[in-house]
Amino acid sequence: MNKLCFLILFAVNIFALKAQEKLSLDQALKLALENNVDIAKNKNDEASTKYDKKRAYFSLLPSVNGSGNVFESTGTNFDQLTGMLRTETGQYVNGSVTASWDILNLAGKLSDVKLSNSNYESQKAQLAYTKEFIILKVVGRYLETLQAMKQDVIYNKFCDVQEEQLRRTDELIKVGSLPGQDFYTQNAEWSRLKSLREDNLNVMNAKKNELILLLRLDPSKETQLDSILGEGFFKGKMNIDSLYQKALVSRKDYQQIEAKSMVKKYELALQRSKFIPSVSIYYDYGSRYSSFQTRRFNDQFYKDNITTTIGVSVQVPIFNGLQTRNVVYKARQDFKNAELDVVQTKSNIYVELKNLMSTIAANEKKVTYRQDQTESARRAYELEKERYYLGQGSPLDLGVAQRNYVEASLSLNQINYQLTYNRFELLFYTGDIISLVQ
């Protein structure tokens, strides 16, 4: 019996430990890469462009087509021998295999191959960029949730402090040391803090639910987050030129823009190839059968009526209402616009890095200032509380001092998490955030 109780308690403890497992940031990132809908869609798009790439290579080979038909025909014929008209019904079978190869317009086919390659590279870069963007988004939601959790701890702490002050004030009112209205002033502040805490809890739950959607977890089950973060965020020296060069090599969105520019280049070449005459060689092998002939099907179809044809087909574009010229002109303008996008993206990357570096530098200083602000607010609050209970201060002054302390604590918490996010963000802007899951 004792052993049975021990086993039951052990099983319960193991279950409780498993139930209390928390979702770490590393686990969240891996789940996002496995489950996120946008990533799954991009994988499907990549598979499509990969298939089209194979299609373009096979288009360099000759095309082979088979055709056949079976039909029955009823008609009236004049019989020369008898001099009579006869209505007859006959069955016909025709079949052929044709192979053709465009031997002149090879430039167009090669442009199609290069176009499909560039499309594939563009989609690969899009998939990689989507993964990086989702990683940053998960980091943002995870940190926002942790920030709200820490703020709940802060609010809870001050709610307890205010509750204790309310109890103490009530005792001093009963002995006549404080006026009765002070109780309502303290109670109002307690209610205000509890209301703010509820607002924060609502924000925390909303951010957590957004994270759950990104990870495609079961929203009906409670998810606990691990407040301990790894050391994966950017910690290196921030030199704008070195970061910029790294970004141009590593950023997938820039690689995608470059690949799209190549797509437009080869689309232009493909449209230009329509000005070139088409010269195809072809070979046709066919046979036929007619029930009006006296010989058997096998004799007709496999011996008597076999035909082979070898030929050359030439098609010269002369005039089509300037349609080809118009298409080529539009393709040229699209290529020019794509080149402008490449240049603009390079400038955007430099400005993004420069702004982010400035933000990080400013936030690092703000952390120091807010730490000093919080400590000063704490000391002011402690002194004001002491003055109040000695009968030398007013409840309004105490309330102002406490609010300053609360706001300073919340501001310090906010800037700490903002700085942490900025450092993760720098990994994203340099194209290295994928390292968090490698």
Short mmCIF file of C-alpha atoms in Angstrom, two decimals:
data_model
loop_
_atom_site.label_atom_id
_atom_site.label_comp_id
_atom_site.label_asym_id
_atom_site.label_seq_id
_atom_site.Cartn_x
_atom_site.Cartn_y
_atom_site.Cartn_z
CA MET A 1 0.00 0.00 0.00
CA ASN A 2 2.81 2.39 0.90
CA LYS A 3 4.58 1.58 -2.34
CA LEU A 4 1.38 2.21 -4.30
CA CYS A 5 0.92 5.61 -2.65
CA PHE A 6 4.53 6.45 -3.39
CA LEU A 7 4.11 5.57 -7.07
CA ILE A 8 0.93 7.63 -7.32
CA LEU A 9 2.62 10.63 -5.71
CA PHE A 10 5.63 10.22 -7.99
CA ALA A 11 3.41 10.09 -11.09
CA VAL A 12 1.49 13.17 -9.93
CA ASN A 13 4.72 15.08 -9.36
CA ILE A 14 6.06 14.11 -12.78
CA PHE A 15 2.79 15.24 -14.38
CA ALA A 16 2.92 18.51 -12.46
CA LEU A 17 6.48 19.15 -13.58
CA LYS A 18 5.54 18.54 -17.20
CA ALA A 19 2.49 20.78 -16.84
CA GLN A 20 4.73 23.55 -15.54
CA GLU A 21 7.18 23.41 -18.46
CA LYS A 22 7.65 26.85 -19.95
CA LEU A 23 8.07 27.84 -23.56
CA SER A 24 11.53 29.33 -24.10
CA LEU A 25 12.37 31.81 -26.83
CA ASP A 26 14.49 29.20 -28.63
CA GLN A 27 11.58 26.75 -28.64
CA ALA A 28 9.21 29.44 -29.85
CA LEU A 29 11.47 30.30 -32.79
CA LYS A 30 11.78 26.65 -33.85
CA LEU A 31 8.02 26.17 -33.59
CA ALA A 32 7.47 29.26 -35.75
CA LEU A 33 9.72 27.91 -38.51
CA GLU A 34 7.88 24.59 -38.41
CA ASN A 35 4.28 25.81 -38.10
CA ASN A 36 3.92 29.37 -39.39
CA VAL A 37 1.41 29.71 -42.24
CA ASP A 38 3.32 32.38 -44.20
CA ILE A 39 6.45 30.22 -44.21
CA ALA A 40 4.45 27.20 -45.38
CA LYS A 41 2.95 29.22 -48.26
CA ASN A 42 6.38 30.47 -49.31
CA LYS A 43 7.65 26.88 -49.34
CA ASN A 44 4.83 25.98 -51.73
CA ASP A 45 5.72 28.94 -53.97
CA GLU A 46 9.38 27.89 -53.96
CA ALA A 47 8.40 24.38 -55.03
CA SER A 48 6.40 25.85 -57.94
CA THR A 49 9.32 27.94 -59.21
CA LYS A 50 11.65 24.97 -58.85
CA TYR A 51 9.29 22.92 -61.02
CA ASP A 52 9.13 25.74 -63.58
CA LYS A 53 12.93 25.84 -63.63
CA LYS A 54 12.97 22.16 -64.67
CA ARG A 55 10.33 22.90 -67.31
CA ALA A 56 12.52 25.60 -68.86
CA TYR A 57 15.49 23.25 -69.20
CA PHE A 58 13.36 20.55 -70.88
CA SER A 59 11.99 23.15 -73.31
CA LEU A 60 15.44 23.14 -74.97
CA LEU A 61 14.71 19.63 -76.23
CA PRO A 62 12.53 18.80 -79.26
CA SER A 63 8.81 18.55 -78.62
CA VAL A 64 7.03 15.27 -79.41
CA ASN A 65 3.28 15.05 -79.91
CA GLY A 66 1.01 12.17 -80.75
CA SER A 67 -2.39 12.51 -82.34
CA GLY A 68 -5.12 10.13 -83.41
CA ASN A 69 -8.78 9.98 -84.18
CA VAL A 70 -11.44 7.38 -84.78
CA PHE A 71 -14.63 8.32 -86.58
CA GLU A 72 -17.51 6.97 -88.58
CA SER A 73 -18.73 8.66 -91.74
CA THR A 74 -21.93 8.16 -93.75
CA GLY A 75 -22.18 9.45 -97.31
CA THR A 76 -23.60 8.92 -100.80
CA ASN A 77 -21.25 7.64 -103.51
CA PHE A 78 -21.72 7.04 -107.28
CA ASP A 79 -20.71 3.53 -108.30
CA GLN A 80 -19.02 3.73 -111.71
CA LEU A 81 -19.55 0.07 -112.42
CA THR A 82 -23.26 -0.17 -111.76
CA GLY A 83 -24.17 3.46 -112.44
CA MET A 84 -26.04 3.72 -109.17
CA LEU A 85 -25.89 5.93 -106.13
CA ARG A 86 -25.14 4.14 -102.88
CA THR A 87 -25.33 5.39 -99.31
CA GLU A 88 -22.63 3.79 -97.19
CA THR A 89 -21.19 4.09 -93.69
CA GLY A 90 -17.47 3.63 -93.10
CA GLN A 91 -15.09 3.64 -90.18
CA TYR A 92 -11.78 5.48 -90.20
CA VAL A 93 -8.71 5.39 -87.92
CA ASN A 94 -5.86 7.90 -88.22
CA GLY A 95 -2.75 8.19 -86.04
CA SER A 96 0.55 10.04 -86.14
CA VAL A 97 3.56 11.03 -84.05
CA THR A 98 5.25 14.38 -84.73
CA ALA A 99 8.59 15.62 -83.43
CA SER A 100 9.59 19.27 -83.93
CA TRP A 101 12.53 21.41 -82.84
CA ASP A 102 12.92 25.15 -83.11
CA ILE A 103 16.59 25.42 -84.09
CA LEU A 104 16.88 29.15 -84.74
CA ASN A 105 15.25 30.90 -81.78
CA LEU A 106 17.58 29.31 -79.24
CA ALA A 107 18.25 32.72 -77.62
CA GLY A 108 14.63 32.96 -76.52
CA LYS A 109 14.75 29.53 -74.91
CA LEU A 110 18.00 30.32 -73.13
CA SER A 111 16.44 33.55 -71.85
CA ASP A 112 13.52 31.49 -70.57
CA VAL A 113 15.95 29.20 -68.74
CA LYS A 114 17.74 32.15 -67.13
CA LEU A 115 14.38 33.74 -66.30
CA SER A 116 13.17 30.61 -64.52
CA ASN A 117 16.48 30.36 -62.64
CA SER A 118 16.16 33.95 -61.45
CA ASN A 119 12.55 33.37 -60.46
CA TYR A 120 13.63 30.39 -58.40
CA GLU A 121 16.44 32.36 -56.73
CA SER A 122 13.99 35.18 -56.00
CA GLN A 123 11.53 32.80 -54.38
CA LYS A 124 14.28 31.12 -52.37
CA ALA A 125 15.30 34.55 -51.07
CA GLN A 126 11.64 35.34 -50.32
CA LEU A 127 11.30 32.17 -48.28
CA ALA A 128 14.49 32.93 -46.35
CA TYR A 129 13.39 36.52 -45.74
CA THR A 130 9.95 35.38 -44.54
CA LYS A 131 11.67 33.08 -42.04
CA GLU A 132 13.81 35.98 -40.79
CA PHE A 133 10.82 38.31 -40.58
CA ILE A 134 8.79 35.74 -38.64
CA ILE A 135 11.73 35.19 -36.28
CA LEU A 136 11.88 38.92 -35.56
CA LYS A 137 8.10 39.04 -35.15
CA VAL A 138 8.18 36.14 -32.68
CA VAL A 139 11.01 37.85 -30.76
CA GLY A 140 8.96 41.05 -30.62
CA ARG A 141 5.79 39.35 -29.35
CA TYR A 142 7.78 37.25 -26.89
CA LEU A 143 9.55 40.31 -25.44
CA GLU A 144 6.34 42.34 -25.35
CA THR A 145 4.70 39.56 -23.36
CA LEU A 146 7.66 39.34 -20.97
CA GLN A 147 7.62 43.12 -20.56
CA ALA A 148 3.93 42.98 -19.63
CA MET A 149 4.64 40.12 -17.22
CA LYS A 150 7.35 42.16 -15.52
CA GLN A 151 5.00 45.15 -15.36
CA ASP A 152 2.43 42.93 -13.68
CA VAL A 153 5.02 42.11 -11.03
CA ILE A 154 5.64 45.86 -10.58
CA TYR A 155 1.93 46.66 -10.35
CA ASN A 156 1.38 43.77 -7.96
CA LYS A 157 4.20 45.02 -5.75
CA PHE A 158 2.77 48.54 -5.55
CA CYS A 159 -0.76 47.21 -5.04
CA ASP A 160 0.54 45.33 -1.98
CA VAL A 161 2.40 48.40 -0.78
CA GLN A 162 -0.69 50.55 -1.21
CA GLU A 163 -2.86 47.98 0.56
CA GLU A 164 -0.47 48.05 3.49
CA GLN A 165 -0.55 51.86 3.51
CA LEU A 166 -4.35 51.76 3.44
CA ARG A 167 -4.39 49.40 6.42
CA ARG A 168 -1.91 51.56 8.33
CA THR A 169 -3.81 54.74 7.50
CA ASP A 170 -7.04 53.20 8.73
CA GLU A 171 -5.39 52.29 12.05
CA LEU A 172 -4.02 55.82 12.50
CA ILE A 173 -7.44 57.32 11.69
CA LYS A 174 -9.03 55.18 14.38
CA VAL A 175 -6.60 56.53 17.00
CA GLY A 176 -7.08 60.08 15.74
CA SER A 177 -3.60 60.59 14.26
CA LEU A 178 -4.89 61.14 10.71
CA PRO A 179 -8.08 62.76 9.35
CA GLY A 180 -10.78 60.40 8.05
CA GLN A 181 -10.63 61.65 4.46
CA ASP A 182 -7.10 60.24 4.12
CA PHE A 183 -8.60 56.76 4.02
CA TYR A 184 -10.54 57.58 0.84
CA THR A 185 -7.50 59.19 -0.78
CA GLN A 186 -5.44 56.06 -0.14
CA ASN A 187 -8.28 53.78 -1.22
CA ALA A 188 -8.69 55.70 -4.47
CA GLU A 189 -4.99 55.24 -5.22
CA TRP A 190 -5.26 51.53 -4.46
CA SER A 191 -8.19 51.18 -6.87
CA ARG A 192 -6.29 53.14 -9.55
CA LEU A 193 -3.31 50.80 -9.30
CA LYS A 194 -5.52 47.71 -9.47
CA SER A 195 -7.26 49.13 -12.54
CA LEU A 196 -3.91 49.77 -14.25
CA ARG A 197 -2.86 46.24 -13.43
CA GLU A 198 -5.98 44.86 -15.11
CA ASP A 199 -5.24 46.93 -18.22
CA ASN A 200 -1.72 45.55 -18.28
CA LEU A 201 -2.96 41.97 -17.84
CA ASN A 202 -5.26 42.49 -20.80
CA VAL A 203 -2.32 43.70 -22.93
CA MET A 204 -0.21 40.74 -21.75
CA ASN A 205 -2.89 38.24 -22.77
CA ALA A 206 -3.34 39.91 -26.15
CA LYS A 207 0.40 39.79 -26.89
CA LYS A 208 0.60 36.17 -25.76
CA ASN A 209 -2.34 35.25 -28.02
CA GLU A 210 -0.61 36.95 -30.96
CA LEU A 211 2.47 34.85 -30.22
CA ILE A 212 0.34 31.68 -30.07
CA LEU A 213 -1.12 32.49 -33.50
CA LEU A 214 2.36 32.94 -34.95
CA LEU A 215 3.40 29.55 -33.57
CA ARG A 216 0.05 27.89 -34.44
CA LEU A 217 -0.28 26.48 -30.94
CA ASP A 218 -3.58 25.39 -29.44
CA PRO A 219 -5.17 28.64 -28.20
CA SER A 220 -7.40 26.72 -25.76
CA LYS A 221 -4.37 25.59 -23.75
CA GLU A 222 -2.48 27.85 -21.35
CA THR A 223 1.07 28.66 -22.43
CA GLN A 224 3.68 29.82 -19.95
CA LEU A 225 6.75 31.73 -21.13
CA ASP A 226 10.26 31.41 -19.79
CA SER A 227 11.47 34.83 -18.63
CA ILE A 228 15.14 33.81 -18.99
CA LEU A 229 16.48 34.93 -22.37
CA GLY A 230 19.50 33.49 -24.13
CA GLU A 231 22.48 35.50 -25.28
CA GLY A 232 21.66 35.40 -28.97
CA PHE A 233 21.11 39.11 -29.57
CA PHE A 234 23.71 41.34 -31.20
CA LYS A 235 26.61 42.30 -28.97
CA GLY A 236 29.36 43.18 -31.42
CA LYS A 237 30.88 46.54 -32.27
CA MET A 238 28.59 48.76 -34.27
CA ASN A 239 30.54 50.16 -37.20
CA ILE A 240 28.14 51.41 -39.86
CA ASP A 241 30.35 50.53 -42.83
CA SER A 242 31.10 46.97 -41.75
CA LEU A 243 27.45 46.35 -40.81
CA TYR A 244 26.33 47.77 -44.16
CA GLN A 245 28.66 45.50 -46.14
CA LYS A 246 27.53 42.51 -44.10
CA ALA A 247 23.89 43.39 -44.77
CA LEU A 248 24.44 43.60 -48.54
CA VAL A 249 25.91 40.10 -48.49
CA SER A 250 23.48 38.49 -46.02
CA ARG A 251 20.10 40.20 -46.24
CA LYS A 252 17.61 38.04 -48.08
CA ASP A 253 15.25 40.89 -48.97
CA TYR A 254 18.11 42.59 -50.84
CA GLN A 255 18.98 39.31 -52.59
CA GLN A 256 15.37 39.00 -53.61
CA ILE A 257 15.35 42.50 -55.09
CA GLU A 258 18.52 41.67 -57.04
CA ALA A 259 16.98 38.41 -58.29
CA LYS A 260 13.81 40.24 -59.35
CA SER A 261 15.97 42.66 -61.31
CA MET A 262 17.51 39.71 -63.16
CA VAL A 263 14.02 38.34 -63.80
CA LYS A 264 13.07 41.59 -65.51
CA LYS A 265 16.31 41.53 -67.50
CA TYR A 266 15.61 38.08 -68.91
CA GLU A 267 11.94 38.91 -69.47
CA LEU A 268 13.18 41.72 -71.72
CA ALA A 269 15.48 39.32 -73.57
CA LEU A 270 12.63 36.83 -73.93
CA GLN A 271 10.31 39.45 -75.42
CA ARG A 272 13.04 40.65 -77.80
CA SER A 273 13.41 37.10 -79.11
CA LYS A 274 9.93 37.43 -80.64
CA PHE A 275 11.50 39.63 -83.34
CA ILE A 276 13.62 36.67 -84.47
CA PRO A 277 12.21 34.36 -87.17
CA SER A 278 11.28 30.88 -86.06
CA VAL A 279 12.81 27.97 -87.96
CA SER A 280 11.71 24.49 -86.93
CA ILE A 281 12.56 21.12 -88.31
CA TYR A 282 9.94 18.44 -87.90
CA TYR A 283 9.39 14.76 -88.51
CA ASP A 284 6.00 13.09 -88.75
CA TYR A 285 5.19 9.40 -88.75
CA GLY A 286 1.58 8.38 -89.36
CA SER A 287 -0.84 5.86 -90.75
CA ARG A 288 -4.56 5.41 -91.40
CA TYR A 289 -7.30 2.82 -91.88
CA SER A 290 -10.58 2.91 -93.83
CA SER A 291 -13.29 0.28 -93.76
CA PHE A 292 -14.08 1.06 -97.43
CA GLN A 293 -10.86 -0.67 -98.40
CA THR A 294 -10.98 -4.44 -98.61
CA ARG A 295 -7.70 -5.13 -96.83
CA ARG A 296 -7.63 -5.83 -93.08
CA PHE A 297 -6.89 -3.23 -90.41
CA ASN A 298 -3.43 -4.62 -89.65
CA ASP A 299 -2.46 -4.62 -93.32
CA GLN A 300 -3.68 -1.06 -93.88
CA PHE A 301 -2.50 0.57 -90.65
CA TYR A 302 0.83 -1.19 -90.21
CA LYS A 303 1.90 -1.72 -93.86
CA ASP A 304 -0.05 -0.06 -96.66
CA ASN A 305 -0.71 3.49 -95.40
CA ILE A 306 2.42 4.40 -93.46
CA THR A 307 3.69 7.90 -94.22
CA THR A 308 6.81 9.68 -93.00
CA THR A 309 7.34 13.39 -93.41
CA ILE A 310 10.47 15.45 -92.84
CA GLY A 311 10.26 19.20 -93.24
CA VAL A 312 11.31 22.67 -92.26
CA SER A 313 8.87 25.28 -91.02
CA VAL A 314 9.77 28.97 -91.19
CA GLN A 315 7.76 31.72 -89.55
CA VAL A 316 8.90 35.33 -90.04
CA PRO A 317 7.33 38.09 -87.94
CA ILE A 318 6.45 40.93 -90.30
CA PHE A 319 3.70 43.04 -88.78
CA ASN A 320 1.31 42.47 -85.87
CA GLY A 321 0.11 45.96 -85.09
CA LEU A 322 3.24 46.87 -83.04
CA GLN A 323 2.15 44.44 -80.32
CA THR A 324 5.60 42.86 -79.95
CA ARG A 325 7.26 46.27 -80.01
CA ASN A 326 4.92 47.48 -77.28
CA VAL A 327 5.56 44.41 -75.11
CA VAL A 328 9.33 44.86 -75.49
CA TYR A 329 9.06 48.54 -74.56
CA LYS A 330 7.13 47.70 -71.39
CA ALA A 331 9.61 44.97 -70.50
CA ARG A 332 12.47 47.45 -70.90
CA GLN A 333 10.79 49.96 -68.58
CA ASP A 334 10.12 47.21 -66.02
CA PHE A 335 13.80 46.29 -66.08
CA LYS A 336 14.80 49.92 -65.54
CA ASN A 337 12.41 50.17 -62.60
CA ALA A 338 13.83 46.96 -61.13
CA GLU A 339 17.34 48.42 -61.32
CA LEU A 340 16.10 51.53 -59.53
CA ASP A 341 14.63 49.30 -56.83
CA VAL A 342 18.07 47.73 -56.28
CA VAL A 343 19.71 51.13 -55.88
CA GLN A 344 16.95 52.40 -53.58
CA THR A 345 17.06 49.26 -51.44
CA LYS A 346 20.80 49.72 -50.87
CA SER A 347 20.15 53.26 -49.64
CA ASN A 348 17.25 52.05 -47.47
CA ILE A 349 19.47 49.44 -45.82
CA TYR A 350 22.11 52.02 -44.97
CA VAL A 351 19.53 54.40 -43.47
CA GLU A 352 17.84 51.57 -41.52
CA LEU A 353 21.15 50.56 -39.97
CA LYS A 354 22.10 54.15 -39.22
CA ASN A 355 18.77 54.88 -37.54
CA LEU A 356 18.86 51.65 -35.54
CA MET A 357 22.41 52.31 -34.34
CA SER A 358 21.32 55.77 -33.22
CA THR A 359 18.31 54.26 -31.43
CA ILE A 360 20.45 51.68 -29.63
CA ALA A 361 22.96 54.33 -28.53
CA ALA A 362 20.15 56.56 -27.26
CA ASN A 363 18.41 53.69 -25.44
CA GLU A 364 21.64 52.61 -23.76
CA LYS A 365 21.94 56.11 -22.30
CA LYS A 366 18.26 56.15 -21.39
CA VAL A 367 18.70 52.95 -19.39
CA THR A 368 21.28 54.71 -17.24
CA TYR A 369 19.11 57.79 -16.84
CA ARG A 370 16.00 55.77 -15.97
CA GLN A 371 17.90 53.68 -13.45
CA ASP A 372 18.91 56.93 -11.74
CA GLN A 373 15.34 58.23 -12.08
CA THR A 374 13.92 55.08 -10.49
CA GLU A 375 16.36 55.15 -7.58
CA SER A 376 15.71 58.85 -6.96
CA ALA A 377 11.94 58.31 -7.16
CA ARG A 378 12.24 55.44 -4.68
CA ARG A 379 14.15 57.56 -2.17
CA ALA A 380 11.73 60.46 -2.58
CA TYR A 381 8.81 58.11 -2.01
CA GLU A 382 10.34 56.59 1.13
CA LEU A 383 11.04 60.05 2.56
CA GLU A 384 7.57 61.32 1.72
CA LYS A 385 5.98 58.23 3.28
CA GLU A 386 8.00 58.79 6.45
CA ARG A 387 6.94 62.46 6.58
CA TYR A 388 3.31 61.50 6.03
CA TYR A 389 3.14 59.04 8.91
CA LEU A 390 4.90 61.52 11.15
CA GLY A 391 2.08 63.93 10.44
CA GLN A 392 4.27 66.34 8.44
CA GLY A 393 3.11 65.51 4.91
CA SER A 394 -0.16 65.36 3.00
CA PRO A 395 -1.73 62.32 1.31
CA LEU A 396 -1.58 64.16 -2.00
CA ASP A 397 2.19 64.62 -1.75
CA LEU A 398 2.54 60.95 -0.84
CA GLY A 399 0.38 59.97 -3.81
CA VAL A 400 2.48 62.05 -6.21
CA ALA A 401 5.70 60.53 -4.86
CA GLN A 402 4.31 57.01 -5.23
CA ARG A 403 3.08 57.63 -8.76
CA ASN A 404 6.49 58.95 -9.75
CA TYR A 405 8.07 55.82 -8.34
CA VAL A 406 5.61 53.54 -10.16
CA GLU A 407 6.05 55.36 -13.48
CA ALA A 408 9.84 55.36 -13.14
CA SER A 409 9.84 51.60 -12.46
CA LEU A 410 7.60 50.94 -15.46
CA SER A 411 9.70 53.21 -17.69
CA LEU A 412 12.89 51.41 -16.68
CA ASN A 413 11.29 48.04 -17.41
CA GLN A 414 10.07 49.30 -20.79
CA ILE A 415 13.43 50.69 -21.93
CA ASN A 416 15.28 47.55 -20.85
CA TYR A 417 13.07 45.36 -23.03
CA GLN A 418 13.14 47.90 -25.85
CA LEU A 419 16.94 47.85 -25.86
CA THR A 420 16.94 44.05 -25.88
CA TYR A 421 14.58 44.06 -28.87
CA ASN A 422 16.75 46.64 -30.67
CA ARG A 423 19.74 44.33 -30.36
CA PHE A 424 17.76 41.44 -31.82
CA GLU A 425 16.57 43.87 -34.48
CA LEU A 426 20.15 44.60 -35.47
CA LEU A 427 20.61 40.90 -36.20
CA PHE A 428 17.63 41.17 -38.54
CA TYR A 429 18.90 44.27 -40.34
CA THR A 430 22.31 42.67 -40.91
CA GLY A 431 20.75 39.45 -42.21
CA ASP A 432 22.04 37.32 -39.34
CA ILE A 433 18.91 36.68 -37.27
CA ILE A 434 18.59 33.16 -38.71
CA SER A 435 21.60 32.30 -36.51
CA LEU A 436 19.20 32.22 -33.55
CA VAL A 437 17.84 28.87 -34.77
CA GLN A 438 21.00 27.36 -36.21
#
